Amino acid sequence: MIQSREVFPLYGKEDFVCPSCSVYSQHDWYEILENQEGDLEISPFLRSLRDNTLARAFSMNERSVSFFKEEVNGYFTDNVTALSLCIHCGKPAFWINGNLVFPHNPSVSLPNQDMPEEVMKLYNEAREISVLSPRASAALLRLALEKLLF
Ligand SMILES: [Zn+2]
């Protein structure tokens, strides 16, 4: 059985519960980097402390590289942004400085398909803002419940 902490999205992780489709699935990673000419380039991987490429380039050991570059979970985060792409639904999630910034709702369940459309709209709005404003989210859920019950 999968432990709950292992299913949450984490920068650089290959398998986690997708914040878009809520399915435990595999994710491909990409970095958007600014090159020396100031143009944006996309790389189909995350630069890792583990592959030691940067350490070799600068003749540094891994410990000094970690002071030289920001990293999360062993991956460098000094990019413009990074994105993970869900193999199941094909939707991207966006990461800045190693933190998931979009979608905001990784831990909230998708609405039940039997939910009335008007209630589902309120539920999804509450879901989207649950991390940014839990109280506003709770107010929307209360309204959704009122519409469901009366
Ligand atoms: Zn997905």
Short mmCIF file of N, CA and C and ligand atoms in Angstrom, two decimals:
data_model
loop_
_atom_site.label_atom_id
_atom_site.label_comp_id
_atom_site.label_asym_id
_atom_site.label_seq_id
_atom_site.Cartn_x
_atom_site.Cartn_y
_atom_site.Cartn_z
N MET A 1 0.85 -1.20 0.00
CA MET A 1 0.00 0.00 0.00
C MET A 1 0.89 1.25 0.00
N ILE A 2 0.45 2.26 -0.73
CA ILE A 2 1.22 3.49 -0.84
C ILE A 2 0.98 4.37 0.39
N GLN A 3 2.06 4.85 1.01
CA GLN A 3 1.92 5.77 2.15
C GLN A 3 1.46 7.13 1.64
N SER A 4 0.62 7.83 2.43
CA SER A 4 0.02 9.07 1.94
C SER A 4 1.05 10.14 1.59
N ARG A 5 2.16 10.22 2.38
CA ARG A 5 3.15 11.26 2.08
C ARG A 5 3.86 11.01 0.75
N GLU A 6 3.79 9.76 0.27
CA GLU A 6 4.46 9.42 -0.98
C GLU A 6 3.64 9.79 -2.21
N VAL A 7 2.36 10.14 -2.02
CA VAL A 7 1.51 10.42 -3.17
C VAL A 7 1.43 11.91 -3.48
N PHE A 8 1.91 12.77 -2.55
CA PHE A 8 1.81 14.20 -2.78
C PHE A 8 2.84 14.66 -3.82
N PRO A 9 2.46 15.69 -4.60
CA PRO A 9 3.41 16.23 -5.57
C PRO A 9 4.67 16.75 -4.87
N LEU A 10 5.83 16.39 -5.39
CA LEU A 10 7.10 16.88 -4.88
C LEU A 10 7.99 17.15 -6.08
N TYR A 11 8.70 18.27 -6.01
CA TYR A 11 9.55 18.69 -7.12
C TYR A 11 10.50 17.57 -7.55
N GLY A 12 10.44 17.20 -8.82
CA GLY A 12 11.34 16.19 -9.35
C GLY A 12 10.85 14.76 -9.22
N LYS A 13 9.77 14.54 -8.47
CA LYS A 13 9.26 13.19 -8.25
C LYS A 13 8.61 12.67 -9.53
N GLU A 14 8.79 11.38 -9.81
CA GLU A 14 8.23 10.82 -11.06
C GLU A 14 6.78 10.39 -10.93
N ASP A 15 6.38 9.92 -9.73
CA ASP A 15 5.01 9.43 -9.52
C ASP A 15 4.37 10.16 -8.36
N PHE A 16 3.20 10.74 -8.58
CA PHE A 16 2.42 11.35 -7.51
C PHE A 16 0.99 11.55 -8.00
N VAL A 17 0.09 11.92 -7.06
CA VAL A 17 -1.30 12.17 -7.44
C VAL A 17 -1.37 13.48 -8.22
N CYS A 18 -1.82 13.39 -9.46
CA CYS A 18 -1.86 14.55 -10.36
C CYS A 18 -2.79 15.63 -9.80
N PRO A 19 -2.32 16.89 -9.71
CA PRO A 19 -3.18 17.96 -9.19
C PRO A 19 -4.32 18.32 -10.14
N SER A 20 -4.28 17.84 -11.39
CA SER A 20 -5.37 18.12 -12.33
C SER A 20 -6.42 17.00 -12.35
N CYS A 21 -5.98 15.74 -12.47
CA CYS A 21 -6.94 14.64 -12.64
C CYS A 21 -7.08 13.78 -11.38
N SER A 22 -6.27 14.05 -10.34
CA SER A 22 -6.33 13.32 -9.07
C SER A 22 -6.04 11.82 -9.20
N VAL A 23 -5.38 11.42 -10.30
CA VAL A 23 -5.00 10.02 -10.49
C VAL A 23 -3.51 9.88 -10.12
N TYR A 24 -3.16 8.80 -9.41
CA TYR A 24 -1.76 8.52 -9.10
C TYR A 24 -1.09 8.09 -10.40
N SER A 25 -0.23 8.94 -10.93
CA SER A 25 0.32 8.66 -12.26
C SER A 25 1.76 9.13 -12.38
N GLN A 26 2.37 8.79 -13.51
CA GLN A 26 3.75 9.17 -13.80
C GLN A 26 3.76 10.57 -14.43
N HIS A 27 4.83 11.33 -14.17
CA HIS A 27 4.95 12.69 -14.70
C HIS A 27 6.31 12.90 -15.35
N ASP A 28 6.28 13.54 -16.52
CA ASP A 28 7.53 13.94 -17.17
C ASP A 28 7.85 15.37 -16.74
N TRP A 29 9.14 15.66 -16.64
CA TRP A 29 9.56 16.98 -16.14
C TRP A 29 10.30 17.78 -17.21
N TYR A 30 10.09 19.09 -17.19
CA TYR A 30 10.75 20.01 -18.12
C TYR A 30 11.17 21.26 -17.35
N GLU A 31 12.25 21.89 -17.80
CA GLU A 31 12.66 23.17 -17.23
C GLU A 31 12.62 24.22 -18.33
N ILE A 32 12.19 25.43 -17.98
CA ILE A 32 12.29 26.56 -18.89
C ILE A 32 13.44 27.42 -18.38
N LEU A 33 14.47 27.52 -19.21
CA LEU A 33 15.70 28.20 -18.82
C LEU A 33 15.98 29.37 -19.75
N GLU A 34 16.64 30.39 -19.24
CA GLU A 34 17.06 31.52 -20.07
C GLU A 34 18.51 31.28 -20.48
N ASN A 35 18.77 31.27 -21.82
CA ASN A 35 20.14 31.04 -22.27
C ASN A 35 20.95 32.34 -22.26
N GLN A 36 22.21 32.25 -22.68
CA GLN A 36 23.10 33.41 -22.58
C GLN A 36 22.66 34.57 -23.48
N GLU A 37 21.87 34.26 -24.53
CA GLU A 37 21.36 35.32 -25.42
C GLU A 37 20.08 35.95 -24.87
N GLY A 38 19.58 35.43 -23.74
CA GLY A 38 18.36 35.96 -23.15
C GLY A 38 17.10 35.33 -23.70
N ASP A 39 17.26 34.29 -24.54
CA ASP A 39 16.09 33.57 -25.07
C ASP A 39 15.70 32.44 -24.12
N LEU A 40 14.41 32.10 -24.14
CA LEU A 40 13.94 31.01 -23.30
C LEU A 40 14.08 29.69 -24.04
N GLU A 41 14.55 28.68 -23.34
CA GLU A 41 14.70 27.34 -23.91
C GLU A 41 14.05 26.34 -22.97
N ILE A 42 13.50 25.28 -23.54
CA ILE A 42 12.89 24.25 -22.70
C ILE A 42 13.77 23.00 -22.75
N SER A 43 14.06 22.44 -21.59
CA SER A 43 14.84 21.21 -21.54
C SER A 43 13.95 20.09 -21.03
N PRO A 44 14.02 18.90 -21.65
CA PRO A 44 13.12 17.80 -21.30
C PRO A 44 13.60 17.00 -20.08
N PHE A 45 14.10 17.68 -19.05
CA PHE A 45 14.55 17.02 -17.82
C PHE A 45 14.81 18.11 -16.79
N LEU A 46 15.04 17.72 -15.56
CA LEU A 46 15.47 18.65 -14.53
C LEU A 46 16.95 18.43 -14.28
N ARG A 47 17.70 19.51 -14.14
CA ARG A 47 19.11 19.36 -13.80
C ARG A 47 19.22 18.91 -12.35
N SER A 48 20.01 17.88 -12.15
CA SER A 48 20.07 17.23 -10.84
C SER A 48 21.45 17.35 -10.22
N LEU A 49 21.47 17.46 -8.90
CA LEU A 49 22.73 17.38 -8.17
C LEU A 49 23.36 16.02 -8.35
N ARG A 50 22.49 14.99 -8.52
CA ARG A 50 22.95 13.60 -8.55
C ARG A 50 23.79 13.29 -9.79
N ASP A 51 23.44 13.95 -10.94
CA ASP A 51 24.20 13.62 -12.15
C ASP A 51 25.57 14.31 -12.15
N ASN A 52 25.74 15.29 -11.24
CA ASN A 52 27.06 15.84 -10.95
C ASN A 52 27.67 16.62 -12.13
N THR A 53 26.89 16.92 -13.17
CA THR A 53 27.41 17.62 -14.34
C THR A 53 27.95 18.99 -13.95
N LEU A 54 27.16 19.72 -13.15
CA LEU A 54 27.56 21.06 -12.75
C LEU A 54 28.81 21.02 -11.86
N ALA A 55 28.86 20.02 -10.99
CA ALA A 55 30.01 19.88 -10.11
C ALA A 55 31.29 19.69 -10.92
N ARG A 56 31.21 18.86 -11.97
CA ARG A 56 32.38 18.63 -12.81
C ARG A 56 32.77 19.92 -13.56
N ALA A 57 31.75 20.63 -14.07
CA ALA A 57 32.00 21.84 -14.85
C ALA A 57 32.71 22.90 -14.02
N PHE A 58 32.38 22.96 -12.74
CA PHE A 58 32.98 24.00 -11.89
C PHE A 58 34.05 23.44 -10.96
N SER A 59 34.44 22.16 -11.19
CA SER A 59 35.43 21.50 -10.34
C SER A 59 35.09 21.62 -8.86
N MET A 60 33.82 21.41 -8.55
CA MET A 60 33.37 21.53 -7.18
C MET A 60 32.87 20.18 -6.69
N ASN A 61 32.85 20.00 -5.37
CA ASN A 61 32.20 18.81 -4.86
C ASN A 61 30.71 19.11 -4.68
N GLU A 62 29.90 18.06 -4.43
CA GLU A 62 28.45 18.24 -4.36
C GLU A 62 28.04 19.21 -3.27
N ARG A 63 28.78 19.21 -2.17
CA ARG A 63 28.42 20.08 -1.05
C ARG A 63 28.55 21.56 -1.44
N SER A 64 29.63 21.92 -2.13
CA SER A 64 29.80 23.32 -2.49
C SER A 64 28.84 23.73 -3.61
N VAL A 65 28.45 22.77 -4.49
CA VAL A 65 27.46 23.07 -5.52
C VAL A 65 26.13 23.45 -4.87
N SER A 66 25.77 22.76 -3.77
CA SER A 66 24.49 23.05 -3.14
C SER A 66 24.46 24.47 -2.56
N PHE A 67 25.63 25.05 -2.24
CA PHE A 67 25.67 26.45 -1.80
C PHE A 67 25.59 27.38 -3.00
N PHE A 68 26.09 26.90 -4.12
CA PHE A 68 26.18 27.72 -5.32
C PHE A 68 24.83 27.86 -6.01
N LYS A 69 24.00 26.85 -5.97
CA LYS A 69 22.71 26.85 -6.66
C LYS A 69 21.59 26.49 -5.69
N GLU A 70 20.41 27.07 -5.92
CA GLU A 70 19.24 26.67 -5.14
C GLU A 70 18.78 25.29 -5.61
N GLU A 71 18.39 24.46 -4.68
CA GLU A 71 17.89 23.14 -5.06
C GLU A 71 16.76 22.69 -4.13
N VAL A 72 15.90 21.83 -4.65
CA VAL A 72 14.85 21.18 -3.88
C VAL A 72 14.85 19.72 -4.28
N ASN A 73 14.91 18.83 -3.30
CA ASN A 73 14.85 17.39 -3.56
C ASN A 73 15.98 16.93 -4.50
N GLY A 74 17.10 17.65 -4.46
CA GLY A 74 18.24 17.26 -5.29
C GLY A 74 18.21 17.81 -6.70
N TYR A 75 17.24 18.66 -7.03
CA TYR A 75 17.14 19.24 -8.37
C TYR A 75 17.29 20.76 -8.30
N PHE A 76 18.03 21.33 -9.24
CA PHE A 76 18.24 22.78 -9.25
C PHE A 76 16.94 23.52 -9.58
N THR A 77 16.74 24.65 -8.91
CA THR A 77 15.49 25.41 -9.11
C THR A 77 15.76 26.83 -9.62
N ASP A 78 16.97 27.06 -10.15
CA ASP A 78 17.31 28.41 -10.62
C ASP A 78 16.85 28.60 -12.08
N ASN A 79 15.69 28.04 -12.42
CA ASN A 79 15.15 28.17 -13.77
C ASN A 79 14.10 29.28 -13.80
N VAL A 80 13.59 29.61 -14.98
CA VAL A 80 12.47 30.55 -15.07
C VAL A 80 11.25 29.91 -14.42
N THR A 81 10.97 28.71 -14.85
CA THR A 81 9.93 27.89 -14.23
C THR A 81 10.16 26.44 -14.67
N ALA A 82 9.50 25.53 -14.01
CA ALA A 82 9.56 24.12 -14.41
C ALA A 82 8.14 23.64 -14.57
N LEU A 83 7.96 22.59 -15.37
CA LEU A 83 6.62 22.02 -15.45
C LEU A 83 6.70 20.51 -15.47
N SER A 84 5.68 19.92 -14.87
CA SER A 84 5.53 18.46 -14.90
C SER A 84 4.29 18.18 -15.73
N LEU A 85 4.39 17.13 -16.55
CA LEU A 85 3.30 16.78 -17.45
C LEU A 85 2.78 15.40 -17.08
N CYS A 86 1.49 15.33 -16.76
CA CYS A 86 0.87 14.07 -16.34
C CYS A 86 0.70 13.12 -17.52
N ILE A 87 1.19 11.89 -17.38
CA ILE A 87 1.06 10.88 -18.43
C ILE A 87 -0.40 10.49 -18.62
N HIS A 88 -1.18 10.54 -17.53
CA HIS A 88 -2.59 10.10 -17.59
C HIS A 88 -3.48 11.11 -18.30
N CYS A 89 -3.47 12.38 -17.86
CA CYS A 89 -4.41 13.37 -18.43
C CYS A 89 -3.73 14.33 -19.41
N GLY A 90 -2.39 14.35 -19.43
CA GLY A 90 -1.66 15.21 -20.36
C GLY A 90 -1.61 16.67 -19.95
N LYS A 91 -2.13 16.99 -18.77
CA LYS A 91 -2.14 18.39 -18.34
C LYS A 91 -0.87 18.73 -17.56
N PRO A 92 -0.38 19.99 -17.73
CA PRO A 92 0.83 20.39 -17.02
C PRO A 92 0.55 20.97 -15.64
N ALA A 93 1.54 20.88 -14.77
CA ALA A 93 1.54 21.60 -13.50
C ALA A 93 2.78 22.48 -13.52
N PHE A 94 2.67 23.69 -12.98
CA PHE A 94 3.78 24.65 -13.05
C PHE A 94 4.43 24.82 -11.67
N TRP A 95 5.76 24.88 -11.70
CA TRP A 95 6.56 24.93 -10.47
C TRP A 95 7.52 26.11 -10.53
N ILE A 96 7.55 26.91 -9.45
CA ILE A 96 8.52 28.00 -9.34
C ILE A 96 9.30 27.80 -8.05
N ASN A 97 10.62 27.90 -8.14
CA ASN A 97 11.51 27.67 -7.00
C ASN A 97 11.23 26.34 -6.29
N GLY A 98 10.83 25.34 -7.08
CA GLY A 98 10.59 24.02 -6.52
C GLY A 98 9.23 23.86 -5.86
N ASN A 99 8.39 24.93 -5.92
CA ASN A 99 7.06 24.84 -5.31
C ASN A 99 5.98 24.77 -6.38
N LEU A 100 4.99 23.92 -6.16
CA LEU A 100 3.86 23.82 -7.09
C LEU A 100 3.02 25.10 -6.99
N VAL A 101 2.87 25.82 -8.12
CA VAL A 101 2.09 27.06 -8.10
C VAL A 101 0.77 26.94 -8.87
N PHE A 102 0.66 25.97 -9.77
CA PHE A 102 -0.59 25.75 -10.49
C PHE A 102 -0.67 24.31 -10.97
N PRO A 103 -1.79 23.62 -10.83
CA PRO A 103 -3.00 24.01 -10.11
C PRO A 103 -2.78 24.08 -8.60
N HIS A 104 -3.66 24.82 -7.90
CA HIS A 104 -3.50 25.04 -6.46
C HIS A 104 -4.10 23.95 -5.61
N ASN A 105 -4.78 22.98 -6.21
CA ASN A 105 -5.68 22.11 -5.45
C ASN A 105 -5.25 20.64 -5.42
N PRO A 106 -3.99 20.36 -5.08
CA PRO A 106 -3.53 18.98 -5.19
C PRO A 106 -4.19 18.00 -4.24
N SER A 107 -4.73 18.47 -3.11
CA SER A 107 -5.21 17.50 -2.11
C SER A 107 -6.73 17.43 -2.01
N VAL A 108 -7.45 18.16 -2.86
CA VAL A 108 -8.91 18.18 -2.77
C VAL A 108 -9.51 17.27 -3.84
N SER A 109 -10.46 16.44 -3.44
CA SER A 109 -11.07 15.48 -4.36
C SER A 109 -11.85 16.18 -5.47
N LEU A 110 -11.93 15.52 -6.62
CA LEU A 110 -12.76 16.00 -7.72
C LEU A 110 -14.23 15.84 -7.31
N PRO A 111 -15.13 16.67 -7.89
CA PRO A 111 -16.55 16.56 -7.51
C PRO A 111 -17.15 15.24 -7.97
N ASN A 112 -18.13 14.76 -7.20
CA ASN A 112 -18.89 13.58 -7.60
C ASN A 112 -19.66 13.90 -8.89
N GLN A 113 -19.66 12.97 -9.81
CA GLN A 113 -20.31 13.22 -11.11
C GLN A 113 -21.83 13.39 -11.00
N ASP A 114 -22.42 12.93 -9.88
CA ASP A 114 -23.87 13.08 -9.68
C ASP A 114 -24.24 14.43 -9.07
N MET A 115 -23.23 15.24 -8.76
CA MET A 115 -23.50 16.55 -8.16
C MET A 115 -24.22 17.45 -9.18
N PRO A 116 -25.29 18.16 -8.73
CA PRO A 116 -25.97 19.08 -9.65
C PRO A 116 -25.00 20.13 -10.20
N GLU A 117 -25.24 20.55 -11.43
CA GLU A 117 -24.28 21.44 -12.12
C GLU A 117 -24.00 22.72 -11.34
N GLU A 118 -25.05 23.33 -10.79
CA GLU A 118 -24.90 24.59 -10.05
C GLU A 118 -24.03 24.39 -8.79
N VAL A 119 -24.22 23.26 -8.13
CA VAL A 119 -23.46 22.93 -6.92
C VAL A 119 -22.01 22.59 -7.31
N MET A 120 -21.86 21.86 -8.42
CA MET A 120 -20.52 21.48 -8.88
C MET A 120 -19.67 22.71 -9.21
N LYS A 121 -20.31 23.73 -9.78
CA LYS A 121 -19.61 24.97 -10.12
C LYS A 121 -19.05 25.63 -8.85
N LEU A 122 -19.88 25.67 -7.81
CA LEU A 122 -19.44 26.25 -6.52
C LEU A 122 -18.34 25.39 -5.89
N TYR A 123 -18.54 24.06 -5.95
CA TYR A 123 -17.54 23.14 -5.38
C TYR A 123 -16.18 23.32 -6.06
N ASN A 124 -16.19 23.40 -7.41
CA ASN A 124 -14.93 23.56 -8.13
C ASN A 124 -14.25 24.89 -7.83
N GLU A 125 -15.06 25.95 -7.65
CA GLU A 125 -14.49 27.25 -7.29
C GLU A 125 -13.86 27.17 -5.89
N ALA A 126 -14.57 26.50 -4.97
CA ALA A 126 -14.04 26.31 -3.61
C ALA A 126 -12.74 25.49 -3.65
N ARG A 127 -12.71 24.48 -4.52
CA ARG A 127 -11.54 23.61 -4.68
C ARG A 127 -10.33 24.41 -5.17
N GLU A 128 -10.59 25.29 -6.15
CA GLU A 128 -9.49 26.06 -6.75
C GLU A 128 -8.84 27.04 -5.78
N ILE A 129 -9.62 27.58 -4.84
CA ILE A 129 -9.05 28.59 -3.93
C ILE A 129 -8.75 28.04 -2.54
N SER A 130 -8.86 26.71 -2.37
CA SER A 130 -8.72 26.13 -1.03
C SER A 130 -7.37 26.41 -0.38
N VAL A 131 -6.30 26.46 -1.19
CA VAL A 131 -4.98 26.73 -0.63
C VAL A 131 -4.78 28.22 -0.40
N LEU A 132 -5.26 29.05 -1.35
CA LEU A 132 -5.06 30.50 -1.24
C LEU A 132 -5.90 31.10 -0.12
N SER A 133 -7.15 30.64 0.02
CA SER A 133 -8.03 31.19 1.05
C SER A 133 -8.99 30.12 1.57
N PRO A 134 -8.57 29.40 2.62
CA PRO A 134 -9.43 28.34 3.18
C PRO A 134 -10.78 28.87 3.66
N ARG A 135 -10.84 30.10 4.19
CA ARG A 135 -12.12 30.63 4.71
C ARG A 135 -13.07 30.97 3.56
N ALA A 136 -12.54 31.55 2.49
CA ALA A 136 -13.38 31.83 1.32
C ALA A 136 -13.88 30.53 0.72
N SER A 137 -13.00 29.52 0.71
CA SER A 137 -13.36 28.21 0.20
C SER A 137 -14.50 27.60 1.04
N ALA A 138 -14.39 27.72 2.38
CA ALA A 138 -15.42 27.19 3.28
C ALA A 138 -16.75 27.91 3.05
N ALA A 139 -16.71 29.23 2.80
CA ALA A 139 -17.94 29.99 2.55
C ALA A 139 -18.62 29.49 1.28
N LEU A 140 -17.83 29.21 0.25
CA LEU A 140 -18.39 28.68 -1.00
C LEU A 140 -18.98 27.28 -0.80
N LEU A 141 -18.31 26.46 0.02
CA LEU A 141 -18.82 25.11 0.30
C LEU A 141 -20.14 25.17 1.06
N ARG A 142 -20.26 26.15 1.98
CA ARG A 142 -21.51 26.33 2.72
C ARG A 142 -22.64 26.69 1.75
N LEU A 143 -22.34 27.61 0.82
CA LEU A 143 -23.33 28.00 -0.19
C LEU A 143 -23.72 26.79 -1.05
N ALA A 144 -22.72 25.99 -1.42
CA ALA A 144 -22.99 24.79 -2.22
C ALA A 144 -23.90 23.83 -1.45
N LEU A 145 -23.66 23.67 -0.15
CA LEU A 145 -24.50 22.80 0.68
C LEU A 145 -25.92 23.33 0.77
N GLU A 146 -26.06 24.65 0.94
CA GLU A 146 -27.40 25.26 1.00
C GLU A 146 -28.17 24.98 -0.27
N LYS A 147 -27.49 25.10 -1.43
CA LYS A 147 -28.17 24.84 -2.70
C LYS A 147 -28.54 23.36 -2.83
N LEU A 148 -27.73 22.50 -2.25
CA LEU A 148 -27.98 21.06 -2.33
C LEU A 148 -29.16 20.65 -1.44
N LEU A 149 -29.30 21.31 -0.28
CA LEU A 149 -30.28 20.90 0.72
C LEU A 149 -31.62 21.60 0.60
N PHE A 150 -31.65 22.83 0.02
CA PHE A 150 -32.92 23.58 0.01
C PHE A 150 -33.45 23.80 -1.39
ZN ZN B 1 -3.37 14.08 -14.57
#
